[in-house]
Coordinates of N, CA and C and ligand atoms in Angstrom, one line a residue:
M309 N 18.5 -0.1 1.8 CA 17.6 -0.1 0.6 C 16.4 0.8 0.8
N310 N 16.2 1.7 -0.1 CA 15.0 2.5 0.0 C 14.1 2.2 -1.2
A311 N 12.9 1.7 -1.0 CA 12.0 1.3 -2.0 C 10.6 2.0 -1.9
I312 N 10.0 2.0 -3.1 CA 8.5 2.4 -3.1 C 7.8 1.2 -3.6
I313 N 6.7 0.9 -3.0 CA 5.9 -0.2 -3.5 C 4.6 0.4 -4.1
F314 N 4.3 -0.1 -5.3 CA 3.0 0.3 -6.0 C 2.2 -0.9 -6.3
G315 N 0.9 -0.7 -6.1 CA -0.1 -1.8 -6.5 C -1.5 -1.3 -6.2
A316 N -2.4 -1.8 -7.0 CA -3.8 -1.4 -6.8 C -4.3 -1.9 -5.5
P317 N -5.5 -1.3 -5.0 CA -6.1 -1.9 -3.8 C -6.3 -3.4 -4.1
G318 N -6.0 -4.2 -3.1 CA -6.2 -5.6 -3.3 C -5.1 -6.4 -4.0
S319 N -4.0 -5.6 -4.3 CA -2.9 -6.3 -5.0 C -2.0 -7.1 -4.0
G320 N -2.2 -6.9 -2.7 CA -1.4 -7.6 -1.7 C -0.2 -6.8 -1.3
K321 N -0.1 -5.5 -1.7 CA 1.2 -4.8 -1.5 C 1.4 -4.6 0.0
G322 N 0.4 -4.5 0.8 CA 0.6 -4.3 2.3 C 1.2 -5.5 2.9
T323 N 0.7 -6.7 2.5 CA 1.2 -8.0 2.9 C 2.7 -8.1 2.5
Y324 N 3.0 -7.8 1.3 CA 4.4 -8.0 0.8 C 5.3 -7.0 1.5
A325 N 4.8 -5.8 1.7 CA 5.7 -4.8 2.4 C 6.0 -5.3 3.8
S326 N 5.1 -5.9 4.5 CA 5.4 -6.3 5.9 C 6.2 -7.5 5.9
R327 N 6.1 -8.4 4.9 CA 7.0 -9.6 4.9 C 8.4 -9.2 4.5
L328 N 8.5 -8.2 3.6 CA 9.9 -7.7 3.2 C 10.5 -7.0 4.4
Q329 N 9.7 -6.4 5.2 CA 10.2 -5.7 6.4 C 11.0 -6.7 7.3
S330 N 10.3 -7.8 7.5 CA 11.0 -8.8 8.4 C 12.2 -9.5 7.7
R331 N 12.1 -9.6 6.4 CA 13.3 -10.3 5.7 C 14.5 -9.3 5.6
L332 N 14.2 -8.0 5.4 CA 15.3 -7.1 5.1 C 15.6 -6.2 6.2
G333 N 14.8 -6.2 7.3 CA 15.1 -5.3 8.4 C 14.9 -3.8 8.1
V334 N 14.0 -3.5 7.1 CA 13.8 -2.1 6.8 C 12.5 -1.7 7.5
D335 N 12.2 -0.4 7.5 CA 11.0 0.2 8.0 C 9.9 0.2 6.9
V336 N 8.7 0.0 7.3 CA 7.6 0.2 6.3 C 6.9 1.5 6.7
I337 N 6.8 2.4 5.7 CA 6.1 3.7 6.0 C 4.8 3.6 5.2
A338 N 3.7 3.3 5.8 CA 2.4 3.2 5.2 C 1.6 4.5 5.4
M339 N 1.6 5.3 4.4 CA 1.0 6.6 4.5 C -0.5 6.5 4.9
G340 N -1.2 5.6 4.4 CA -2.6 5.4 4.7 C -2.8 5.2 6.3
D341 N -2.0 4.4 6.9 CA -2.0 4.1 8.3 C -1.7 5.4 9.1
I342 N -0.6 6.1 8.6 CA -0.2 7.3 9.3 C -1.3 8.3 9.3
F343 N -2.0 8.5 8.2 CA -3.1 9.5 8.1 C -4.3 9.0 8.9
R344 N -4.5 7.7 9.0 CA -5.7 7.3 9.9 C -5.4 7.7 11.3
E345 N -4.1 7.5 11.7 CA -3.7 7.9 13.1 C -3.9 9.4 13.3
I346 N -3.4 10.2 12.3 CA -3.5 11.7 12.4 C -4.9 12.1 12.6
L347 N -5.8 11.5 11.8 CA -7.2 11.9 11.9 C -7.8 11.7 13.3
K348 N -7.3 10.7 14.0 CA -7.8 10.4 15.3 C -7.4 11.5 16.4
E349 N -6.3 12.2 16.1 CA -5.7 13.1 17.0 C -6.4 14.5 17.0
D350 N -6.6 15.0 18.1 CA -7.1 16.4 18.2 C -6.0 17.4 18.2
T351 N -5.3 17.5 17.1 CA -4.1 18.4 17.0 C -4.4 19.4 15.9
P352 N -3.6 20.5 15.8 CA -3.8 21.4 14.6 C -3.7 20.6 13.3
L353 N -2.8 19.7 13.2 CA -2.6 18.9 11.9 C -3.8 18.0 11.7
G354 N -4.2 17.3 12.8 CA -5.4 16.4 12.7 C -6.6 17.2 12.2
R355 N -6.9 18.4 12.8 CA -8.0 19.2 12.4 C -8.0 19.6 10.9
K356 N -6.7 20.0 10.5 CA -6.5 20.4 9.1 C -6.9 19.3 8.2
V357 N -6.3 18.1 8.5 CA -6.5 16.9 7.6 C -8.0 16.6 7.6
K358 N -8.7 16.7 8.7 CA -10.1 16.4 8.8 C -10.9 17.3 7.9
G359 N -10.5 18.6 7.8 CA -11.1 19.5 7.0 C -11.2 19.1 5.5
Y360 N -10.0 18.6 5.0 CA -10.0 18.1 3.7 C -10.9 16.9 3.5
V361 N -10.7 15.9 4.4 CA -11.5 14.6 4.3 C -13.0 14.9 4.3
E362 N -13.4 15.8 5.2 CA -14.9 16.1 5.3 C -15.4 16.7 4.0
K363 N -14.6 17.5 3.4 CA -15.0 18.1 2.1 C -14.8 17.1 0.9
G364 N -14.3 15.9 1.2 CA -14.1 14.9 0.1 C -12.9 15.3 -0.8
L365 N -12.0 16.1 -0.2 CA -10.8 16.5 -1.0 C -9.6 15.7 -0.7
L366 N -8.7 15.7 -1.6 CA -7.4 15.1 -1.3 C -6.6 16.0 -0.4
V367 N -5.9 15.4 0.6 CA -5.0 16.3 1.5 C -3.9 16.9 0.6
S368 N -3.7 18.2 0.9 CA -2.7 18.9 0.0 C -1.3 18.3 0.0
D369 N -0.6 18.5 -1.1 CA 0.7 17.9 -1.3 C 1.6 18.4 -0.1
D370 N 1.5 19.7 0.2 CA 2.4 20.3 1.2 C 2.2 19.5 2.6
I371 N 1.0 19.2 3.0 CA 0.8 18.5 4.2 C 1.4 17.1 4.1
V372 N 1.1 16.4 3.0 CA 1.5 15.0 2.9 C 3.1 15.0 2.9
I373 N 3.7 16.0 2.2 CA 5.2 16.0 2.1 C 5.8 16.2 3.5
N374 N 5.1 17.1 4.3 CA 5.6 17.4 5.7 C 5.5 16.2 6.6
V375 N 4.4 15.5 6.4 CA 4.2 14.3 7.3 C 5.2 13.3 6.9
L376 N 5.5 13.1 5.7 CA 6.5 12.1 5.3 C 7.9 12.5 5.8
K377 N 8.2 13.8 5.7 CA 9.5 14.3 6.2 C 9.7 14.0 7.7
E378 N 8.6 14.2 8.5 CA 8.7 13.9 9.9 C 8.9 12.4 10.2
R379 N 8.2 11.6 9.4 CA 8.3 10.2 9.6 C 9.7 9.7 9.2
L380 N 10.2 10.2 8.2 CA 11.6 9.8 7.7 C 12.6 10.1 8.8
K381 N 12.4 11.2 9.5 CA 13.4 11.5 10.6 C 13.5 10.5 11.6
K382 N 12.4 9.7 11.8 CA 12.3 8.7 12.9 C 13.1 7.4 12.5
I383 N 13.5 7.3 11.2 CA 14.2 6.1 10.8 C 15.6 6.1 11.3
S384 N 16.1 5.1 12.0 CA 17.5 5.1 12.5 C 18.4 5.1 11.3
N385 N 19.6 5.7 11.5 CA 20.6 5.8 10.5 C 20.9 4.5 9.8
G386 N 21.0 4.5 8.5 CA 21.4 3.3 7.8 C 20.3 2.4 7.5
K387 N 19.2 2.5 8.2 CA 18.1 1.6 8.0 C 17.3 2.1 6.8
G388 N 16.9 1.2 5.9 CA 16.2 1.7 4.7 C 14.7 1.6 5.0
F389 N 13.9 1.9 3.9 CA 12.4 1.9 4.1 C 11.7 1.4 2.8
I390 N 10.5 1.0 3.1 CA 9.6 0.7 2.0 C 8.4 1.6 2.1
L391 N 8.2 2.4 1.1 CA 7.2 3.5 1.2 C 5.9 2.9 0.5
D392 N 4.8 3.0 1.2 CA 3.5 2.5 0.6 C 2.5 3.6 0.7
G393 N 1.9 4.0 -0.4 CA 0.9 5.0 -0.4 C 1.5 6.4 -0.7
Y394 N 2.7 6.5 -1.1 CA 3.4 7.7 -1.4 C 4.4 7.4 -2.5
P395 N 4.7 8.3 -3.5 CA 3.9 9.5 -3.8 C 2.7 9.2 -4.6
R396 N 1.7 10.2 -4.4 CA 0.5 10.1 -5.2 C 0.5 11.2 -6.3
T397 N 1.4 12.1 -6.3 CA 1.5 13.1 -7.3 C 3.0 13.3 -7.7
I398 N 3.2 13.9 -8.9 CA 4.6 14.2 -9.3 C 5.3 15.1 -8.3
K399 N 4.5 16.1 -7.8 CA 5.1 17.0 -6.9 C 5.6 16.3 -5.6
Q400 N 4.8 15.3 -5.2 CA 5.3 14.5 -4.0 C 6.5 13.7 -4.4
A401 N 6.6 13.2 -5.6 CA 7.7 12.4 -6.0 C 9.0 13.3 -6.0
K402 N 8.8 14.5 -6.6 CA 10.0 15.4 -6.6 C 10.4 15.8 -5.3
A403 N 9.5 16.1 -4.3 CA 9.9 16.4 -3.0 C 10.6 15.3 -2.3
L404 N 10.3 14.1 -2.6 CA 11.0 12.9 -2.0 C 12.4 12.9 -2.5
E405 N 12.6 13.2 -3.8 CA 13.9 13.1 -4.3 C 14.9 14.0 -3.6
E406 N 14.4 15.1 -3.0 CA 15.3 16.0 -2.3 C 15.6 15.5 -0.9
I407 N 14.9 14.5 -0.4 CA 15.2 14.1 1.0 C 15.7 12.6 1.0
A408 N 15.5 11.8 0.0 CA 16.0 10.5 0.1 C 16.2 9.9 -1.4
K409 N 17.2 9.0 -1.5 CA 17.4 8.4 -2.8 C 16.6 7.1 -2.8
I410 N 15.9 6.9 -3.9 CA 15.1 5.7 -4.1 C 15.9 4.7 -4.9
D411 N 16.1 3.5 -4.4 CA 16.9 2.5 -5.1 C 16.1 1.6 -6.0
V412 N 14.8 1.4 -5.7 CA 14.1 0.5 -6.5 C 12.6 0.7 -6.3
I413 N 11.8 0.4 -7.4 CA 10.4 0.5 -7.4 C 9.9 -1.0 -7.4
L414 N 9.0 -1.3 -6.5 CA 8.4 -2.6 -6.4 C 7.0 -2.5 -7.0
L415 N 6.7 -3.0 -8.1 CA 5.4 -2.9 -8.8 C 4.7 -4.2 -8.8
Q416 N 3.5 -4.2 -8.2 CA 2.6 -5.3 -8.2 C 1.6 -5.3 -9.3
M417 N 1.7 -6.2 -10.2 CA 0.7 -6.2 -11.3 C -0.3 -7.4 -11.1
V418 N -1.5 -7.0 -10.9 CA -2.5 -8.1 -10.6 C -3.7 -7.8 -11.5
P419 N -4.2 -8.8 -12.3 CA -5.3 -8.5 -13.2 C -6.6 -8.1 -12.4
D420 N -7.4 -7.3 -13.0 CA -8.6 -6.8 -12.3 C -9.4 -7.9 -11.8
W421 N -9.6 -9.0 -12.5 CA -10.5 -10.1 -12.0 C -10.0 -10.7 -10.7
I422 N -8.7 -10.8 -10.5 CA -8.2 -11.3 -9.3 C -8.5 -10.4 -8.1
I423 N -8.3 -9.1 -8.4 CA -8.6 -8.1 -7.4 C -10.0 -8.1 -7.0
I424 N -10.9 -8.2 -8.0 CA -12.4 -8.2 -7.7 C -12.7 -9.5 -6.9
E425 N -12.2 -10.6 -7.3 CA -12.4 -11.9 -6.5 C -11.9 -11.7 -5.1
R426 N -10.7 -11.2 -4.9 CA -10.2 -11.1 -3.5 C -10.9 -10.1 -2.7
L427 N -11.2 -8.9 -3.2 CA -11.8 -7.9 -2.4 C -13.3 -8.2 -2.1
S428 N -14.0 -8.8 -3.1 CA -15.4 -9.0 -2.8 C -15.6 -10.2 -1.8
S429 N -14.6 -11.0 -1.6 CA -14.7 -12.1 -0.6 C -14.0 -11.7 0.7
R430 N -13.6 -10.4 0.9 CA -12.9 -10.0 2.1 C -13.9 -9.7 3.2
R431 N -13.6 -10.0 4.4 CA -14.4 -9.7 5.5 C -13.5 -9.1 6.6
I432 N -14.1 -8.2 7.4 CA -13.3 -7.5 8.4 C -13.9 -7.5 9.7
C433 N -13.1 -7.7 10.8 CA -13.7 -7.7 12.1 C -14.1 -6.3 12.6
R434 N -15.4 -6.2 13.0 CA -15.9 -4.9 13.4 C -15.2 -4.4 14.7
N435 N -14.7 -5.4 15.4 CA -14.1 -5.1 16.7 C -12.6 -4.7 16.7
C436 N -11.8 -5.6 16.0 CA -10.3 -5.4 16.1 C -9.7 -5.1 14.7
G437 N -10.5 -5.2 13.6 CA -10.0 -4.8 12.3 C -9.3 -5.9 11.6
A438 N -9.2 -7.1 12.2 CA -8.5 -8.3 11.5 C -9.2 -8.5 10.2
V439 N -8.4 -8.9 9.2 CA -8.9 -9.1 7.8 C -9.0 -10.6 7.5
Y440 N -10.1 -11.0 7.0 CA -10.3 -12.4 6.6 C -10.8 -12.5 5.2
N441 N -10.8 -13.7 4.6 CA -11.3 -13.9 3.3 C -12.1 -15.1 3.3
I442 N -13.4 -15.1 2.9 CA -14.3 -16.2 3.0 C -13.9 -17.3 2.0
R443 N -12.9 -17.1 1.1 CA -12.4 -18.1 0.2 C -11.0 -18.6 0.6
Y444 N -10.1 -17.7 1.0 CA -8.7 -18.2 1.2 C -8.3 -18.1 2.6
L445 N -8.9 -17.3 3.4 CA -8.4 -17.1 4.8 C -9.7 -17.1 5.7
K446 N -10.3 -18.2 5.8 CA -11.6 -18.3 6.5 C -11.4 -18.3 8.0
P447 N -12.3 -17.6 8.7 CA -12.3 -17.7 10.2 C -12.7 -19.1 10.6
K448 N -12.4 -19.5 11.8 CA -12.7 -20.9 12.2 C -14.3 -21.1 12.3
V449 N -14.9 -20.0 12.8 CA -16.4 -20.1 12.8 C -16.9 -19.0 11.9
D450 N -17.9 -19.3 11.0 CA -18.4 -18.4 10.0 C -18.8 -17.1 10.7
G451 N -18.3 -15.9 10.1 CA -18.8 -14.6 10.6 C -18.3 -14.2 12.0
V452 N -17.3 -15.0 12.5 CA -16.8 -14.6 13.9 C -15.3 -14.5 13.8
C453 N -14.7 -13.5 14.4 CA -13.3 -13.2 14.4 C -12.6 -14.3 15.3
D454 N -11.5 -14.9 14.7 CA -10.7 -15.9 15.5 C -10.0 -15.2 16.7
K455 N -9.6 -13.9 16.5 CA -8.7 -13.3 17.5 C -9.5 -12.8 18.7
C456 N -10.7 -12.2 18.4 CA -11.4 -11.5 19.5 C -12.9 -11.9 19.6
G457 N -13.4 -12.7 18.7 CA -14.8 -13.1 18.8 C -15.8 -12.1 18.2
G458 N -15.2 -11.0 17.7 CA -16.1 -9.9 17.2 C -16.8 -10.4 15.9
P459 N -17.8 -9.6 15.5 CA -18.6 -9.9 14.2 C -17.8 -9.5 13.0
L460 N -17.9 -10.2 11.9 CA -17.2 -9.9 10.7 C -18.2 -9.2 9.8
Y461 N -17.7 -8.2 9.0 CA -18.6 -7.5 8.1 C -17.9 -7.3 6.8
Q462 N -18.6 -6.9 5.7 CA -18.1 -6.6 4.4 C -18.1 -5.1 4.2
R463 N -17.0 -4.5 3.9 CA -16.9 -3.1 3.6 C -17.8 -2.7 2.5
S464 N -18.5 -1.6 2.6 CA -19.5 -1.3 1.5 C -18.8 -1.0 0.2
D465 N -17.5 -0.6 0.2 CA -16.8 -0.3 -1.1 C -16.1 -1.6 -1.6
D466 N -16.3 -2.7 -0.9 CA -15.8 -4.0 -1.5 C -16.8 -4.7 -2.3
N467 N -17.4 -4.0 -3.2 CA -18.3 -4.7 -4.2 C -17.8 -4.4 -5.6
P468 N -18.1 -5.3 -6.5 CA -17.4 -5.3 -7.8 C -17.4 -3.9 -8.5
E469 N -18.6 -3.2 -8.5 CA -18.7 -2.0 -9.2 C -17.7 -0.9 -8.6
V470 N -17.7 -0.8 -7.3 CA -16.9 0.2 -6.6 C -15.4 -0.2 -6.8
I471 N -15.1 -1.5 -6.7 CA -13.8 -2.0 -6.8 C -13.2 -1.6 -8.2
K472 N -14.0 -1.8 -9.3 CA -13.6 -1.4 -10.6 C -13.2 0.1 -10.7
K473 N -14.0 0.9 -10.0 CA -13.8 2.3 -10.0 C -12.5 2.6 -9.2
R474 N -12.3 1.9 -8.1 CA -11.1 2.1 -7.3 C -9.8 1.8 -8.1
I475 N -9.9 0.7 -8.9 CA -8.7 0.3 -9.7 C -8.5 1.3 -10.8
Q476 N -9.5 1.9 -11.4 CA -9.4 2.9 -12.4 C -8.7 4.2 -11.8
V477 N -9.2 4.6 -10.6 CA -8.6 5.7 -10.0 C -7.1 5.5 -9.7
Y478 N -6.8 4.3 -9.2 CA -5.4 4.0 -8.9 C -4.6 4.1 -10.2
Q479 N -5.1 3.5 -11.3 CA -4.3 3.5 -12.5 C -4.0 4.9 -13.0
E480 N -5.1 5.8 -13.0 CA -4.9 7.1 -13.5 C -3.9 7.9 -12.6
Q481 N -4.0 7.7 -11.3 CA -3.1 8.4 -10.4 C -1.7 7.9 -10.6
T482 N -1.5 6.6 -10.8 CA -0.2 6.0 -10.7 C 0.6 6.1 -12.0
S483 N -0.1 6.0 -13.1 CA 0.7 5.8 -14.4 C 1.7 7.0 -14.6
P484 N 1.3 8.3 -14.4 CA 2.3 9.3 -14.6 C 3.5 9.2 -13.7
I485 N 3.2 8.7 -12.5 CA 4.3 8.6 -11.5 C 5.3 7.5 -11.9
L486 N 4.7 6.4 -12.3 CA 5.6 5.3 -12.8 C 6.4 5.7 -14.0
Q487 N 5.8 6.5 -14.9 CA 6.6 7.0 -16.0 C 7.7 7.9 -15.5
H488 N 7.5 8.7 -14.5 CA 8.5 9.5 -14.0 C 9.7 8.7 -13.5
Y489 N 9.4 7.6 -12.8 CA 10.5 6.8 -12.2 C 11.2 6.0 -13.2
K490 N 10.5 5.6 -14.3 CA 11.1 4.7 -15.3 C 12.4 5.2 -15.8
K491 N 12.6 6.5 -15.9 CA 13.8 7.1 -16.4 C 15.0 6.7 -15.6
N492 N 14.9 6.7 -14.3 CA 16.2 6.5 -13.6 C 16.2 5.6 -12.4
V493 N 15.1 4.8 -12.2 CA 15.1 3.9 -11.0 C 14.7 2.5 -11.5
P494 N 15.5 1.5 -11.1 CA 15.1 0.1 -11.5 C 13.8 -0.3 -11.0
F495 N 13.1 -1.2 -11.7 CA 11.8 -1.7 -11.3 C 11.9 -3.2 -11.1
I496 N 11.2 -3.7 -10.1 CA 11.0 -5.1 -9.9 C 9.5 -5.3 -10.1
V497 N 9.1 -6.0 -11.1 CA 7.6 -6.1 -11.4 C 7.2 -7.5 -11.0
S498 N 6.2 -7.6 -10.2 CA 5.7 -9.0 -9.8 C 4.3 -9.1 -10.5
S499 N 4.2 -10.1 -11.3 CA 2.9 -10.3 -12.0 C 2.3 -11.6 -11.5
I500 N 1.0 -11.4 -11.0 CA 0.3 -12.6 -10.5 C -0.7 -12.9 -11.6
T501 N -0.8 -14.2 -12.0 CA -1.8 -14.5 -13.0 C -2.9 -15.5 -12.6
D502 N -2.7 -16.0 -11.4 CA -3.8 -16.9 -10.9 C -4.0 -16.6 -9.4
L503 N -5.2 -17.1 -8.9 CA -5.6 -16.8 -7.5 C -4.8 -17.6 -6.5
E504 N -4.1 -18.7 -7.0 CA -3.5 -19.6 -6.0 C -2.1 -19.1 -5.6
T505 N -1.5 -18.1 -6.3 CA -0.2 -17.7 -6.0 C -0.1 -17.3 -4.6
K506 N 0.9 -17.9 -3.9 CA 1.1 -17.6 -2.4 C 2.0 -16.4 -2.2
P507 N 1.8 -15.6 -1.2 CA 2.6 -14.5 -0.9 C 4.1 -14.9 -0.9
E508 N 4.4 -16.0 -0.3 CA 5.9 -16.5 -0.2 C 6.5 -16.5 -1.5
T509 N 5.7 -17.0 -2.5 CA 6.3 -17.2 -3.9 C 6.7 -15.8 -4.4
V510 N 5.8 -14.8 -4.2 CA 6.1 -13.5 -4.7 C 7.3 -12.9 -4.0
I511 N 7.3 -13.1 -2.7 CA 8.4 -12.6 -1.9 C 9.8 -13.2 -2.3
E512 N 9.8 -14.5 -2.6 CA 11.1 -15.1 -3.0 C 11.5 -14.5 -4.4
E513 N 10.6 -14.3 -5.3 CA 10.9 -13.6 -6.5 C 11.5 -12.2 -6.3
I514 N 10.9 -11.5 -5.5 CA 11.4 -10.1 -5.2 C 12.7 -10.2 -4.6
M515 N 13.0 -11.1 -3.6 CA 14.3 -11.2 -3.0 C 15.4 -11.5 -4.0
K516 N 15.0 -12.4 -4.9 CA 16.0 -12.8 -6.0 C 16.4 -11.6 -6.8
E517 N 15.4 -10.8 -7.2 CA 15.7 -9.6 -8.0 C 16.5 -8.6 -7.2
L518 N 16.1 -8.5 -5.9 CA 16.8 -7.5 -5.1 C 18.3 -7.9 -5.0
K519 N 18.6 -9.2 -4.9 CA 20.0 -9.6 -4.8 C 20.7 -9.3 -6.1
K520 N 20.0 -9.5 -7.2 CA 20.7 -9.1 -8.5 C 21.1 -7.6 -8.5
L521 N 20.2 -6.8 -7.9 CA 20.5 -5.4 -7.9 C 21.4 -5.0 -6.7
K522 N 21.9 -6.0 -6.0 CA 22.7 -5.9 -4.8 C 22.1 -5.0 -3.7
L523 N 20.8 -5.2 -3.6 CA 20.0 -4.4 -2.6 C 19.6 -5.4 -1.4
A524 N 19.9 -6.7 -1.5 CA 19.6 -7.6 -0.4 C 20.7 -8.6 -0.3
Ligands
LIG113 ZN1 -11.5 -9.3 15.9

């Protein structure tokens, strides 16, 4: 099964992708993580990407497409994937069509107020990057990481005004891409309407729909 997962920042798509990975035995290709690694490397590609980031520009489609191609080569035969953070443009979507068949789109619909609630109560360990939430996933000791004892902090862009802006950017970027796929790829839409919905509930729903499509 080859899937693409879409969802606003704070929609939980990263969590869902990794849970589906263990349920289905597919690879998760998270483009954000791949680019964070590339940025750390002192390679021609790393320097090129840094050039874009430092100027505040989006990395060019050609670079993103090549990085994806390289990553797809590493997937063992017959093993599917869940793509997260790609495509961001129609050009990227079309390039993907030439290298892989997409069986399903997993779309996470989460109301803005839930995203704002979740992200503004998020805390991150400065030392190991572990993610907590002061409402739903509290550390054992306030402000201290359970895993490594490091201090927890709030990202400066996890405040309601910036979060609203990030949701808007996501929607503007994604809606033409979703329109593009609606023509010929089935969608599984997960809608969350309250804060208490557990990830397992969402995963069970997605699994049920995947079975209907004979993809699980
Ligand atoms: Zn930590």
